[in-house]
Structure formats: structure tokens, C-alpha cells
Amino acid sequence: MLIDALNSATLRNPFETLGLQQDADGKWRMRAWMPGAKSVKVLPLKGGNEICTLSCITPEGLFESEIDVKEPFHYKFKVEYPDATIDVIDPYQFRDEAFYGLSTMYEKPENIYKTLGAQLIEVEIDGVKVRGTKFAVYAPSATCVSVIGDFNFWDGRRHPMARSLMGHWVLFVPGIEQGNRYKFEIKDPNGNRLPHKADPVGFYHEQYPSFASIVCDQKNYQWNDSKWIKSQLNDKLRRPMSIYEVHLASWKRKQDGSSLSYRELADELVAYVKNMGYTHIELLPVMEHPFSGSWGYQPTGLFAPTSRFGSIDDFKFFVDTCHQNEIGVILDWVPAHFPTDAHGLARFDGTPLYEYEDPRRGWHPDWNSLIYDFGRDTVRNFLIASALIWLDYYHIDGLRVDAVASMLYWDYSRKEGEWVPNVNGGNINYEAVSFLKWFNEEVYRNYPHAMTIAEESTAFTGVSRPTFSGGLGFGFKWNMGWMHDSLEYMKEDPLFRKYHHGEMSFSMIYAYNENFVLSISHDEVTHGKHSLLYKMPGDEWQQCANLRAFLAYQYAHPGKKLNFMGTEIAQSSEWNHDSQLEWWLLQYDKHQGVNRLIKDLNTLYKSERVMWENDYDPKSFAWLDVNDAEHSVFAMLRTLHDKSGNIEDEFVAVSNFIPVPYIAYRLGVPRPGTYKVVVNTDDKQYWGSGFVTGPEKMVSSNISWHGQYHSIVLDLPPLATVFIKRIGD
């Protein structure tokens, strides 16, 4: 019976049941479902006299009467409750508005976030503007779905939604404005009620305990970054990129221990990053996530900036402020897996709608999370849309894709028998490969100012090569091998580094296989791995000297640069996501020195084209000295050539990784002239020993050395990296 379906929230076809309906005999009947109401009157939408008072058919709240009209009309109800009388515009007269856009849903991925979720719309009916929210959610196996919220007392009986042929449940509810909280009440294929679900395409969500989605307007914010966006229409491979990786909650905190808001970060973080000379900020995931301890890598709201730090407009203000200060913003994006929280995507409609059903494919043992089904078109479209919205609505400059290796291999972190081979019996997930290629094509096709970066830890071929040549299509790839090998080398006692010399230089064997970013990320300074400073051997001075020499070596090495926050102040402790950086350390000369060095390195790096313009051109790099294991010395030459192939500029870096100076070190240079040390990490201003390298200006001699026709001589400081530049003939 109808009343049973209404009362148990199992009505599947509300547009054929509620509102103005025509009987088989051609007569019109008005039916309203108003639990708890005393009376319901029908009035014209535009205003005028009462048309009729509906009869109460059942005590549960079903009102119904025959109406003497010849055709459908638009109306509103005047509903009397025991404690109030309110006007209600019946949502069940807006069938076309509810279903609008679904037919073109999958023509373009961005149609998902422009159609599904909670869309604020305004329709004009009989000269009356009706504002409200169109709710739409994909749950094809559900037996029924209702939208619930503060506006209906979280009562799943009051607003049953209608199902489309494609499995979307829709309803336009007049009067629902920005700020209203909502969720979906879903019944599984057996009619059992699931835990209330947050909106998968929601733009904003509350924190624990409700995790409710919130209606918000994406059109409010007025951007002021058009100049920046235009300036980014260039070849990122040939631009400087020094990235400051940040976890917003723990960068800096207020005196009461709470995190800074987006707007406070726009003031303090942006000013700091600009002063330090970084070109980009990379944010650990800001997509909504229930557990702060996941750092954002277990997201449940891929379309929503976390409400921990403010509103969506506050987040846009942060990005806008970055752009106005010529700082790009990169976001970590997690399409590899998602958590099992009851309000999230897990078995969303009672079935594995987003995840692989077989746990040998759909369960991630490392993170106790579910893996997206990359072979399902609806999931692929959903994920692509969740990437594009950040470039579209939030003006993000790049997406760094987390855990790519776990997506590419069926046997990632799995033992024999715990995974299912592909159709050819191998371990490559062809569905994930196809998805990642499509993702990169969509980003670069629609947002040519943006870039994509892969965190991929294996030797998978062509990660940062175009899809038309067989690659995955990423713009860049984190160089995890360089990070591992170089840190392993630096951990060694300098006395034994000569036995590990190849670890430091091995990266150049494969340096041009991909467009690498040299990353020293958050993963290297947590979970018992020690801070970067305390990875270094020796006493207090030697630890800091090692750190300074290593950081300068990173800047000299081909590839873009990334360092996690705290590196630039020589943080002593491991990163703690529940605290803040140890800013108090800057009262000490040691930490001030490292901070000053990073600022100087960034300034020099951005000003010298030779250090970044040809990062991925093998002709622009040469080892001058890579075989001196006995002294643990590395010398590299970076060159910039003109169109005729002649050297236009050069830059030399020499690293001495033992605590003993190297006197009268002869260094080959490509051209005769006068040279000058422009950075010495052993300088006193960096808390170094102040060891003098020689005369301020060094004039080359015609003595061939290191494969070059000319050479200069200097003294190498202990545990230091020295940058040398030609300043004239």
C-alpha cells in the first residue's frame, strides 16, 4: 500500500504518486505527504486565493483531495503544524528540473560535478523565481533513496527521491539554500537501510561526528588571478620549480594549539614561502577526510576542501593569494584507494559500487582501504571529475598523484596467491594504466596551464612520457630512487662513504628516462626514520654541515626540487602531524644558517637559467669529477647552449662529503675566464666553519682537466658544497 511505502521510506516513484496526479478517468488529484501536519491548503504558486484544503487520509500524514482543474498548474502548500504554519513549495511538481542534465552525464567527466551532488539552481515558473537545491546521487542497486537533512528533521520518509534509468536518484527541493546540511538515506538491494551516506560529489562536509554534507555555492568567489593563469601557459619542463611540501594542519599553530585557517595561512604561509623564494607550494591532500592521522591520504570527499580550515571560499582565497604572489599550488590527489568509513563510498548502495568486488583486487593490505574499480566507466568518470574540479573551480596549478605504483601492479604488496593476474597472466593492471592515461589527457587538454606529477616508485616505463608515444602522460615523476640512494649515502660515516660512492652518482644513469622531481618528502621524516638533520652522521656541527652540503647538492643536480616543510629550518624532531614545526629553533645560529642557505639557494636557483632551463637535456650536464671515491668528491657541470650549440652559460658545483678540506683542488671548466664562488655551504653565515676557498676571483689557466680545456684551482671546505660561476672573460 502507498501509506506503507511512504511510512517506511520505500517509495520508488514519488513523481507518479505525490503532487498533482491525473486519475485513469482524467480527473486531477492532489496528494501531499506531510508527517505531523494538522492541515494542508493548496495555493497558486504566484499568489492568489486558496484553491482547496486537502483531506487527511491517514493519521501518519497523507493528505489528498480531488481538484477541479483542466490541466497541471504550479502551486504551494500552506502547512499547519502544532507549533507553526509554513509555506512549502512542493518538490514533486518539478520532475523536469530534477532529471535535467542526466542525459548528458557521461559526455564529459566534468558534467558529474556540474550535475550530481547538491546543485543550487533557480527556475522561473509563472513569473515566480523558485530557488532551491537539486540533489542527485548515483546508487543503481538501491531499492530507494531519500535526501535527509535539517530541513526535514533527518527523516527519510519526507523527501523520497526518484530513480533515473541510469541509476541516479534525483529531487529538486525548493527553499534549500547554501549552508543546509544533508545526507542520503539509502536502502540496499534487499531493502535494508544503510548507514546515512555523505554525498560522494559533495562540495563541503562537516567533521566528526556528523560528517554531513553541506550545500554551498561555487559561484560566490570572485577570482583575481587571471594574470597568473596566463603566465603559466608555458613549458613547465623549462621553468624553475622549487616546491615547498606542506601539511597545513601542522605547519604552524595558534597558541591554543588549533590550526591556522585558510585565510590565516594565506597571510602567514604565503608570505613565508615568498620570502624563502620557493616557486610552488605542494599541499598534502586537502580533500575531505575523516581521520586527521591519515594526513589526508584516506579521503572520503574528493570534491571538497576539508572544512577543518574554513569554507570553500576561504580555500579559494588561499589559492588566489598564492597566485597573486606568483606561487603555484600543487595538490596531492588520491585515486588509488579509499577508506571503509560507513558514511563514505564503501558498498555505497549495498554493493561494491566503487571498489573491486574481489578482495584480491579490491582490498589494499598496506592501508586497510578499498581500491577503486578502474575498469568501471562510472568509477573512471567519477575519479576524472574529482581531479578536474580542482583545476576548474579551485584554480589549482597541478596534481601530484599518490601511490601510482600501487595502481599499476596487481601484486603490489601482495604475496603469491593474494592477487589475480591480468588477462595475459601478468601483474600489470591494464585498467589502471588506461585510467591514468585518460586522466593526463583530460588535464592537459582542458587545462594547459596545469601539470601532473606521479609518485611512482618503480621502473615502470614512460611514466612522464606522452600517451601518444606509449607513456602514461604525466608531466613529471618523483625520483624516488635518487631520494633513497642519496639519503643512504648521506647516512654513512664519512670515513666509509668511499665504499658507497656509486650510490650518490647512480641517479645520472637513468636521469633522462623521465622528467624527474628530486623529492625529499614527508615520508622520509616520520615513522621512525628521523628528521633529515638527524639522518646525518657525526657531531652537532658535522650533522648540520652534512645537511647543508646535501641540500646544495640537490639544487645542483638536474631535476626540479621538492623539500618537505621543516627541512629549511633543520628540524630536529621527526614531523608530528598533531603539532607544529619547531619554529623556536630559529633562535639558534645553526638553524638560522640552514634557513638562510635555503633562501639563498632558491634565490640563486631562480635567477640562473642554467640551473633549470635544460634539466631534461643530456647535453646540459656533465660529471667533471665522479670517480674520486677516495676523497668523496663530486663535481658537476651544468651548461646552457645557444641555438648554434655554443655554451651560453655554465655553472659548476663541487661537493666534498668528508670532514677534511681538500687543498689545491683543480677543477676543469669549459671556457677561459674569471670564476667566482657564489655559494659556499661552509660559509659562516650558514653556521659553517668559514673555510676560505681561495681568492675571491679565480682566473682560469690553459691546463686541461676533467675533460675540459681549461681549469681553475680552489680549496674545498670540509663537508660542503660550493657553487662556482663564470663572471667574465
XYZ file of C-alpha atoms in Angstrom:
729
model
C 0.000 0.000 0.000
C 1.040 3.609 -0.621
C 0.935 4.576 3.033
C 3.203 1.659 3.944
C 5.736 2.695 1.306
C 5.624 6.303 2.497
C 5.845 5.447 6.148
C 8.765 3.028 5.688
C 10.615 5.329 3.251
C 10.475 2.756 0.464
C 8.661 4.804 -2.186
C 10.491 4.436 -5.502
C 8.343 6.552 -7.815
C 7.336 9.734 -5.966
C 6.638 11.732 -9.150
C 3.999 9.181 -10.130
C 2.441 9.236 -6.671
C 2.815 12.599 -4.925
C 1.832 16.060 -6.056
C -0.743 16.696 -8.777
C -1.740 13.419 -10.423
C -4.299 12.582 -13.104
C -6.518 9.568 -12.443
C -7.446 6.986 -15.064
C -10.760 8.767 -15.577
C -8.995 12.049 -16.395
C -9.682 13.777 -13.084
C -6.934 15.566 -11.178
C -5.984 14.695 -7.632
C -3.573 16.472 -5.281
C -1.620 14.345 -2.839
C 0.777 15.593 -0.154
C 2.861 13.643 2.321
C 3.312 15.804 5.422
C 4.010 13.703 8.553
C 2.957 15.558 11.698
C 0.874 18.211 9.908
C -2.597 19.244 11.118
C -3.806 20.674 7.803
C -2.599 21.332 4.255
C -4.003 24.034 1.998
C -3.244 24.420 -1.715
C -2.490 27.893 -3.132
C -1.314 29.105 -6.551
C 2.458 29.488 -6.725
C 2.167 33.060 -7.993
C -0.231 34.032 -5.251
C -3.980 34.297 -5.004
C -6.866 32.664 -3.283
C -6.765 29.272 -1.712
C -7.613 26.541 -4.186
C -8.598 23.896 -1.698
C -7.862 22.233 1.622
C -6.613 18.690 1.367
C -8.260 15.974 3.379
C -6.203 13.994 5.889
C -6.430 10.425 4.597
C -4.284 8.726 7.250
C -3.075 9.809 10.692
C 0.524 9.311 9.532
C 0.250 12.465 7.412
C -1.055 11.626 3.933
C -3.303 14.408 2.614
C -5.326 14.096 -0.578
C -8.232 15.692 -2.468
C -9.697 15.822 -5.954
C -9.157 19.197 -7.655
C -11.360 20.644 -10.342
C -8.771 21.804 -12.907
C -8.353 21.096 -16.600
C -4.540 20.990 -16.753
C -1.488 20.911 -14.449
C -0.564 24.088 -12.601
C 2.181 25.186 -10.209
C 1.314 25.546 -6.575
C 2.467 25.739 -2.996
C 1.176 24.372 0.259
C 0.307 26.220 3.446
C 1.040 23.579 6.059
C -0.155 23.922 9.640
C 1.815 22.112 12.324
C 1.031 22.122 16.044
C 3.620 24.830 16.665
C 3.872 26.699 13.340
C 2.369 27.350 9.926
C 4.721 27.437 6.945
C 4.566 27.778 3.160
C 6.056 24.841 1.269
C 6.673 24.672 -2.464
C 6.060 21.035 -3.302
C 9.180 19.427 -4.853
C 7.062 16.823 -6.645
C 5.893 19.323 -9.265
C 9.440 19.771 -10.624
C 10.084 16.499 -12.391
C 11.874 18.015 -15.391
C 14.113 20.127 -13.165
C 15.040 17.087 -11.081
C 16.063 14.966 -14.070
C 17.694 17.782 -16.045
C 21.259 17.065 -17.234
C 21.291 13.334 -16.630
C 21.099 12.518 -20.332
C 24.483 14.200 -20.916
C 26.040 12.974 -17.685
C 28.862 10.986 -19.241
C 29.569 13.079 -22.331
C 32.310 14.838 -20.337
C 33.657 13.932 -16.886
C 33.127 17.474 -15.583
C 29.381 17.021 -16.080
C 29.472 14.890 -12.935
C 30.309 17.756 -10.586
C 28.061 20.094 -12.556
C 25.063 17.751 -12.327
C 25.374 15.393 -9.369
C 25.599 16.286 -5.716
C 23.754 19.340 -4.424
C 23.369 21.939 -7.155
C 21.910 25.325 -6.276
C 19.552 26.324 -9.072
C 16.840 28.860 -9.781
C 13.850 28.211 -12.007
C 11.240 30.735 -13.119
C 7.665 29.455 -13.037
C 4.713 31.663 -13.943
C 6.900 34.717 -13.353
C 7.954 33.449 -9.945
C 11.631 32.683 -9.296
C 11.980 29.492 -7.315
C 15.386 28.907 -5.711
C 16.409 25.610 -4.283
C 18.783 22.679 -4.499
C 18.758 19.824 -6.954
C 20.015 16.655 -5.306
C 21.333 13.804 -7.433
C 23.235 10.706 -6.383
C 24.323 7.562 -8.214
C 23.092 4.396 -6.456
C 21.860 1.988 -9.151
C 21.346 -1.042 -6.904
C 19.447 0.808 -4.198
C 15.766 -0.041 -3.776
C 15.028 3.524 -2.658
C 16.856 6.710 -1.690
C 15.797 9.775 0.297
C 17.566 13.070 0.887
C 17.654 13.940 4.567
C 18.820 16.975 6.483
C 17.978 19.700 8.962
C 15.234 20.828 6.591
C 13.246 17.604 7.146
C 14.412 16.561 10.632
C 16.718 13.918 9.104
C 13.581 11.915 8.371
C 13.985 9.609 5.377
C 10.216 9.430 4.911
C 9.785 13.079 3.941
C 11.748 13.505 0.708
C 11.884 10.267 -1.297
C 13.910 10.650 -4.486
C 13.128 9.383 -7.983
C 15.282 6.904 -9.890
C 16.526 7.506 -13.422
C 17.006 4.735 -15.959
C 20.768 5.058 -15.435
C 20.559 4.542 -11.685
C 20.688 8.142 -10.460
C 18.285 9.262 -7.739
C 17.132 12.863 -8.077
C 14.962 15.510 -6.457
C 14.747 19.298 -6.646
C 13.808 20.740 -3.262
C 12.767 24.415 -3.312
C 13.975 26.581 -0.457
C 17.158 24.643 0.304
C 19.921 27.251 0.316
C 23.648 27.420 0.960
C 24.554 26.170 4.408
C 21.899 23.452 4.670
C 23.227 20.116 5.906
C 22.191 16.902 4.184
C 22.938 13.215 3.608
C 21.362 10.355 1.706
C 19.327 7.577 3.272
C 19.772 4.516 1.063
C 18.129 1.107 1.132
C 20.257 -1.732 -0.240
C 19.025 -4.300 -2.818
C 17.319 -6.252 -0.022
C 15.566 -3.191 1.339
C 17.812 -2.824 4.380
C 18.681 0.699 5.436
C 22.374 1.528 5.168
C 24.253 3.971 7.395
C 23.499 7.504 6.244
C 25.832 8.374 3.376
C 27.622 11.650 2.745
C 27.394 12.991 -0.789
C 30.138 11.442 -2.975
C 30.137 14.633 -5.089
C 29.567 16.990 -2.168
C 31.449 20.287 -2.225
C 31.681 20.644 1.546
C 31.358 18.369 4.578
C 31.194 18.652 8.329
C 33.686 16.980 10.618
C 33.083 14.233 13.168
C 30.626 13.129 14.409
C 28.056 14.038 11.746
C 30.204 14.013 8.561
C 27.163 15.693 6.998
C 27.429 17.235 3.555
C 26.654 20.942 3.240
C 25.025 22.768 0.341
C 27.288 25.539 -0.936
C 27.540 27.910 -3.879
C 30.565 27.507 -6.141
C 29.802 30.800 -7.925
C 30.297 33.192 -4.998
C 34.045 33.720 -5.109
C 35.489 36.348 -7.465
C 38.955 35.345 -8.650
C 41.818 37.813 -9.159
C 44.458 35.541 -10.672
C 43.917 35.797 -14.424
C 47.397 37.281 -14.883
C 48.929 34.304 -13.100
C 46.950 31.719 -15.071
C 48.053 33.294 -18.376
C 51.661 33.338 -17.214
C 51.557 29.565 -16.703
C 50.852 28.758 -20.339
C 54.453 27.729 -20.851
C 56.651 24.670 -20.936
C 56.957 23.571 -17.310
C 59.982 21.465 -18.188
C 61.892 24.638 -18.972
C 60.806 26.632 -15.930
C 62.224 26.760 -12.377
C 60.382 24.642 -9.840
C 61.361 24.643 -6.183
C 58.486 23.105 -4.248
C 57.707 23.527 -0.543
C 55.677 20.499 0.565
C 53.243 21.403 3.333
C 50.830 19.724 5.719
C 48.525 22.628 6.525
C 47.440 21.440 9.956
C 50.972 21.179 11.333
C 52.926 23.916 9.574
C 52.179 26.437 12.287
C 49.589 26.517 15.065
C 47.961 29.120 17.271
C 48.792 29.477 20.950
C 45.787 27.366 21.897
C 47.068 24.525 19.700
C 44.464 24.912 16.974
C 45.409 25.014 13.296
C 45.539 28.156 11.217
C 42.594 28.800 8.916
C 42.873 29.009 5.139
C 42.781 32.792 5.378
C 45.399 32.883 8.129
C 47.560 30.573 6.025
C 47.031 32.897 3.068
C 48.610 35.592 5.213
C 51.381 33.750 7.036
C 52.290 30.737 4.892
C 52.220 32.592 1.575
C 54.370 35.426 2.939
C 56.858 32.910 4.314
C 57.067 30.868 1.115
C 57.503 34.005 -0.963
C 60.235 35.295 1.331
C 62.012 31.931 1.173
C 61.993 32.039 -2.620
C 60.036 28.867 -3.381
C 58.125 28.765 -6.666
C 55.381 26.334 -5.605
C 53.546 25.010 -2.584
C 52.519 21.366 -2.627
C 49.770 20.511 -0.164
C 49.297 17.096 1.345
C 45.707 16.177 0.450
C 43.158 18.792 1.451
C 40.285 16.686 0.117
C 37.909 15.952 2.968
C 38.981 13.048 5.156
C 37.581 11.753 8.451
C 40.841 10.839 10.217
C 43.483 13.532 10.697
C 46.117 10.879 11.306
C 45.847 9.793 7.671
C 47.304 13.210 6.679
C 44.574 13.361 4.039
C 45.575 10.169 2.240
C 42.309 8.411 3.181
C 39.803 10.825 1.604
C 36.039 10.438 1.618
C 35.234 13.753 -0.094
C 37.242 14.007 -3.301
C 35.351 17.101 -4.460
C 35.583 19.101 -1.234
C 38.381 21.032 0.506
C 38.428 19.985 4.124
C 36.296 22.106 6.410
C 38.968 21.887 9.131
C 40.419 25.205 7.992
C 37.396 27.101 6.685
C 34.917 27.336 3.836
C 35.376 26.622 0.137
C 35.653 30.361 -0.485
C 38.340 30.564 2.199
C 40.293 27.858 0.369
C 39.855 29.702 -2.929
C 41.145 32.845 -1.225
C 44.253 30.935 -0.156
C 44.932 29.735 -3.711
C 44.190 33.191 -5.117
C 46.627 34.776 -2.666
C 49.318 32.301 -3.699
C 48.806 33.203 -7.334
C 48.869 36.926 -6.688
C 52.234 36.352 -5.044
C 53.463 34.285 -8.025
C 53.373 30.996 -6.165
C 51.883 27.923 -7.819
C 49.728 25.461 -5.886
C 50.025 21.685 -6.330
C 47.642 19.284 -4.604
C 48.193 15.668 -3.683
C 45.317 13.654 -5.183
C 44.497 10.087 -4.117
C 42.672 7.999 -6.750
C 44.318 4.745 -5.673
C 42.187 3.783 -2.693
C 39.576 4.996 -0.196
C 38.674 4.227 3.436
C 35.915 1.976 4.697
C 34.147 4.604 6.826
C 30.422 3.908 6.919
C 29.428 7.361 5.625
C 31.753 7.096 2.621
C 31.925 5.179 -0.649
C 32.327 1.667 0.732
C 29.443 -0.516 -0.523
C 27.675 2.722 -1.215
C 24.345 1.292 -2.356
C 24.812 -2.036 -0.620
C 27.023 -3.321 -3.431
C 30.694 -2.711 -4.347
C 29.753 0.300 -6.455
C 33.163 1.980 -6.422
C 35.533 -0.825 -5.409
C 36.598 -4.106 -6.976
C 34.409 -6.840 -5.508
C 37.139 -9.481 -5.262
C 39.308 -8.578 -2.215
C 42.349 -9.845 -4.115
C 41.853 -6.753 -6.248
C 39.672 -4.512 -4.138
C 41.416 -4.530 -0.750
C 44.710 -2.777 -0.030
C 46.671 -4.631 2.679
C 49.100 -1.763 3.349
C 46.488 0.846 4.187
C 43.443 -1.292 5.078
C 41.466 0.507 2.423
C 39.429 -0.266 -0.670
C 40.713 0.020 -4.234
C 38.715 1.762 -6.931
C 37.454 -0.392 -9.793
C 39.367 1.239 -12.655
C 37.603 -0.940 -15.209
C 34.165 0.511 -14.489
C 33.231 3.537 -16.606
C 31.198 5.202 -13.860
C 34.131 4.979 -11.454
C 36.594 6.259 -14.029
C 34.368 9.237 -14.828
C 33.871 9.923 -11.135
C 37.619 9.968 -10.474
C 38.476 12.088 -13.511
C 35.797 14.572 -12.465
C 37.263 14.654 -8.951
C 40.586 15.722 -10.466
C 39.236 18.284 -12.905
C 37.147 20.136 -10.323
C 40.316 21.269 -8.543
C 41.671 22.777 -11.737
C 38.291 24.245 -12.660
C 36.599 25.534 -9.507
C 39.724 25.930 -7.341
C 42.319 27.082 -9.945
C 44.925 24.566 -8.806
C 48.141 24.504 -10.871
C 48.991 20.847 -10.599
C 48.011 17.461 -9.245
C 50.517 15.082 -7.750
C 49.039 11.574 -7.928
C 49.742 9.491 -4.855
C 50.648 5.798 -4.822
C 50.780 5.296 -8.595
C 52.823 2.111 -8.234
C 50.058 0.517 -6.159
C 47.663 1.237 -9.019
C 49.877 -0.161 -11.766
C 50.611 -3.599 -10.319
C 48.112 -6.242 -9.250
C 50.737 -7.803 -6.986
C 51.765 -4.595 -5.238
C 52.433 -5.565 -1.572
C 50.808 -8.953 -2.168
C 52.198 -12.440 -1.831
C 51.734 -15.377 -4.154
C 48.066 -16.331 -4.293
C 46.876 -12.982 -2.938
C 46.347 -11.375 -6.333
C 44.670 -12.124 -9.646
C 46.774 -11.855 -12.845
C 45.634 -9.837 -15.846
C 44.246 -11.463 -18.994
C 47.776 -12.187 -20.185
C 48.837 -13.753 -16.917
C 50.933 -10.748 -15.885
C 50.898 -8.351 -12.971
C 50.113 -5.061 -14.768
C 46.692 -3.578 -14.102
C 45.728 -2.586 -17.655
C 42.591 -0.875 -16.359
C 44.631 1.428 -14.123
C 47.091 2.125 -16.952
C 44.210 3.126 -19.212
C 42.696 5.287 -16.478
C 45.931 7.162 -15.766
C 46.461 7.864 -19.455
C 42.942 9.242 -19.755
C 43.411 11.343 -16.627
C 46.536 13.003 -18.010
C 44.972 13.591 -21.404
C 41.941 15.265 -19.820
C 44.068 17.521 -17.622
C 46.386 18.737 -20.363
C 43.594 19.057 -22.929
C 41.361 21.167 -20.714
C 43.888 22.976 -18.526
C 47.101 23.643 -20.474
C 48.423 25.838 -17.658
C 48.442 22.880 -15.253
C 50.730 19.906 -14.708
C 50.563 16.390 -13.335
C 53.171 14.631 -11.204
C 53.391 10.933 -10.386
C 54.609 9.429 -7.159
C 55.783 6.189 -8.739
C 58.460 4.150 -7.012
C 59.283 1.500 -9.630
C 60.962 1.447 -13.025
C 57.657 1.383 -14.916
C 58.436 2.638 -18.419
C 57.311 6.036 -19.676
C 55.536 7.461 -16.644
C 56.296 11.033 -17.746
C 56.170 10.398 -21.462
C 53.220 11.376 -23.709
C 50.404 8.904 -24.168
C 50.763 9.122 -27.951
C 54.201 7.557 -27.597
C 53.047 4.860 -25.208
C 53.668 6.677 -21.931
C 51.289 7.335 -19.052
C 51.245 11.038 -19.887
C 52.394 12.617 -16.614
C 54.367 15.833 -16.822
C 56.769 14.812 -14.062
C 57.708 11.899 -11.838
C 59.132 11.929 -8.340
C 62.644 10.481 -8.349
C 62.230 8.005 -5.507
C 65.438 6.213 -6.465
C 67.521 9.363 -6.082
C 65.881 10.083 -2.746
C 66.624 6.606 -1.414
C 70.163 6.288 -2.749
C 71.345 9.759 -1.818
C 69.978 9.554 1.721
C 71.528 6.121 2.194
C 74.855 7.611 1.132
C 74.495 10.587 3.461
C 73.714 8.311 6.443
C 77.117 6.661 6.082
C 80.008 7.752 8.246
C 82.219 9.929 6.002
C 85.062 7.519 6.665
C 83.150 4.805 4.799
C 81.451 6.867 2.119
C 84.157 5.977 -0.368
C 82.747 2.446 -0.383
C 79.285 3.761 -1.360
C 80.394 6.355 -3.890
C 78.204 4.969 -6.663
C 75.009 5.453 -4.671
C 75.344 9.206 -4.997
C 76.029 9.246 -8.713
C 73.815 6.356 -9.844
C 70.825 8.636 -10.464
C 72.502 10.110 -13.550
C 72.453 6.681 -15.208
C 68.670 6.995 -15.599
C 68.201 10.741 -15.084
C 66.798 11.296 -18.574
C 64.432 8.340 -18.663
C 61.775 10.536 -17.033
C 61.111 14.171 -16.187
C 62.174 13.862 -12.587
C 61.424 15.908 -9.487
C 64.105 15.425 -6.827
C 61.915 14.950 -3.777
C 62.761 14.811 -0.102
C 59.213 14.280 1.069
C 57.228 13.899 4.272
C 57.602 10.107 4.072
C 61.317 10.461 4.868
C 60.851 12.265 8.189
C 58.276 10.178 10.027
C 57.569 6.662 11.343
C 60.951 6.296 12.993
C 63.015 7.482 10.033
C 64.322 10.522 11.963
C 64.403 14.122 10.836
C 66.579 14.972 7.863
C 69.109 16.596 10.205
C 69.378 13.533 12.407
C 69.819 11.201 9.474
C 73.251 12.786 9.131
C 76.246 11.272 10.949
C 78.730 12.980 13.230
C 78.622 15.539 15.998
C 76.318 18.546 16.021
C 78.457 20.604 13.643
C 79.051 17.719 11.247
C 75.358 16.814 11.123
C 74.459 20.347 10.101
C 77.356 20.599 7.649
C 76.292 17.323 6.029
C 72.729 18.603 5.734
C 73.803 21.886 4.132
C 76.122 20.132 1.688
C 73.421 17.642 0.729
C 70.722 20.282 0.174
C 73.010 22.284 -2.080
C 73.880 19.096 -3.966
C 70.166 18.594 -4.573
C 69.852 22.080 -6.068
C 72.819 21.477 -8.353
C 71.580 18.100 -9.604
C 69.373 18.095 -12.752
C 65.662 17.922 -11.995
C 63.057 20.052 -10.260
C 63.270 20.309 -6.460
C 60.936 19.425 -3.580
C 61.523 19.552 0.144
C 59.108 18.921 2.971
C 58.449 21.700 5.456
C 60.900 21.777 8.314
C 63.839 20.911 6.090
C 64.545 24.615 5.684
C 64.944 25.142 9.450
C 66.879 21.911 10.100
C 64.044 20.500 12.189
C 65.438 18.293 14.933
C 62.459 16.061 15.663
C 60.504 13.865 13.328
C 57.457 15.505 11.815
C 54.429 15.284 14.098
C 51.104 15.911 12.367
C 49.490 16.765 15.720
C 51.913 19.572 16.477
C 53.710 22.288 14.502
C 57.197 22.828 13.128
C 59.861 23.630 15.696
C 59.917 27.324 14.887
C 61.626 28.045 18.200
C 64.794 26.539 16.720
C 65.303 29.685 14.656
C 66.606 31.465 17.734
C 69.811 29.436 17.266
C 72.511 30.272 14.737
C 72.670 26.698 13.438
C 69.064 26.674 12.332
C 69.126 30.264 11.139
C 72.075 29.295 8.969
C 70.226 26.471 7.225
C 67.197 28.710 6.773
C 69.353 31.403 5.203
C 71.060 28.862 2.955
C 67.745 27.561 1.571
C 66.594 31.103 0.894
C 69.858 31.892 -0.916
C 69.702 28.634 -2.879
C 66.155 29.383 -4.014
C 67.091 32.932 -4.988
C 70.138 31.823 -6.937
C 68.291 28.889 -8.487
C 65.506 31.060 -9.889
C 67.936 33.648 -11.230
C 70.202 31.202 -13.074
C 68.578 29.708 -16.184
C 71.401 27.212 -16.459
C 70.142 25.521 -13.271
C 66.673 24.677 -14.621
C 66.039 25.502 -18.278
C 67.637 22.335 -19.640
C 67.011 19.949 -16.751
C 65.980 17.182 -19.139
C 68.584 17.695 -21.879
C 71.565 15.318 -21.535
C 73.809 17.850 -23.278
C 73.336 20.282 -20.395
C 75.053 18.120 -17.774
C 78.446 16.524 -17.346
C 80.316 14.969 -14.478
C 83.598 16.774 -14.067
C 84.673 14.503 -11.255
C 82.652 11.427 -10.377
C 85.411 8.894 -9.698
C 87.159 10.446 -6.718
C 85.750 7.995 -4.189
C 88.833 8.293 -2.005
C 88.054 11.939 -1.244
C 84.236 11.554 -1.598
C 84.167 14.455 -4.030
C 81.597 15.036 -6.761
C 81.924 17.821 -9.321
C 79.230 18.550 -11.886
C 78.938 20.958 -14.771
C 75.607 22.463 -15.860
C 75.638 24.273 -19.203
C 73.233 26.339 -21.264
C 73.670 26.388 -25.034
C 72.570 28.903 -27.632
C 70.778 27.920 -30.842
C 74.113 27.231 -32.526
C 75.119 24.785 -29.817
C 77.719 27.045 -28.254
C 77.931 27.371 -24.482
C 75.977 30.420 -23.409
C 76.336 29.943 -19.674
C 77.834 27.437 -17.267
C 77.554 26.574 -13.634
C 79.856 24.316 -11.616
C 79.072 22.595 -8.321
C 81.579 20.679 -6.218
C 80.648 18.650 -3.133
C 83.166 17.427 -0.589
C 81.459 14.852 1.624
C 84.268 14.218 4.119
C 85.101 16.429 7.144
C 88.582 17.208 5.798
C 89.354 20.110 3.453
C 90.800 19.380 0.033
C 93.670 21.791 -0.632
C 94.524 22.990 -4.157
C 91.726 21.102 -5.865
C 91.973 21.573 -9.618
C 88.641 21.853 -11.369
C 88.078 21.678 -15.112
C 85.985 24.421 -16.736
C 84.716 24.631 -20.322
C 85.708 28.213 -21.130
C 88.570 30.522 -20.170
C 87.690 33.448 -17.947
C 87.196 34.640 -14.417
C 85.219 32.500 -11.972
C 83.725 33.187 -8.574
C 82.294 31.145 -5.724
C 78.656 32.250 -5.439
C 77.549 29.782 -2.742
C 79.662 28.002 -0.171
C 77.646 25.966 2.318
C 80.584 26.216 4.747
C 80.214 29.988 4.935
C 79.925 31.382 8.462
C 76.556 32.941 7.651
C 75.253 29.376 7.261
C 76.885 28.231 10.540
C 79.831 26.829 8.632
C 83.494 26.969 9.602
C 84.219 29.817 7.224
C 86.979 27.901 5.475
C 88.430 30.118 2.760
C 88.272 28.606 -0.729
C 90.922 30.912 -2.138
C 90.905 34.283 -3.855
C 87.516 35.879 -4.459
C 88.105 35.733 -8.211
C 89.739 32.756 -9.892
C 91.272 33.167 -13.336
C 91.385 30.005 -15.392
C 94.569 28.574 -16.850
C 95.032 26.647 -20.082
C 95.585 23.394 -18.247
C 93.252 20.662 -19.413
C 91.470 18.905 -16.583
C 88.360 16.803 -16.071
C 87.939 16.551 -19.828
C 87.846 20.339 -20.205
C 90.413 22.536 -21.949
C 90.739 24.953 -19.023
C 90.849 24.734 -15.235
C 90.848 26.683 -12.015
C 92.222 25.852 -8.567
C 90.498 26.273 -5.205
C 90.457 24.793 -1.733
C 87.383 22.692 -0.939
C 85.893 23.204 2.537
C 85.046 20.157 4.659
C 81.543 18.696 4.337
C 80.485 21.395 1.939
C 79.095 22.084 -1.500
C 80.455 25.012 -3.478
C 78.761 26.696 -6.446
C 81.046 28.412 -8.941
C 80.016 30.724 -11.756
C 81.890 32.318 -14.630
C 81.620 36.093 -14.210
C 83.666 37.373 -17.142
C 86.438 36.862 -19.668
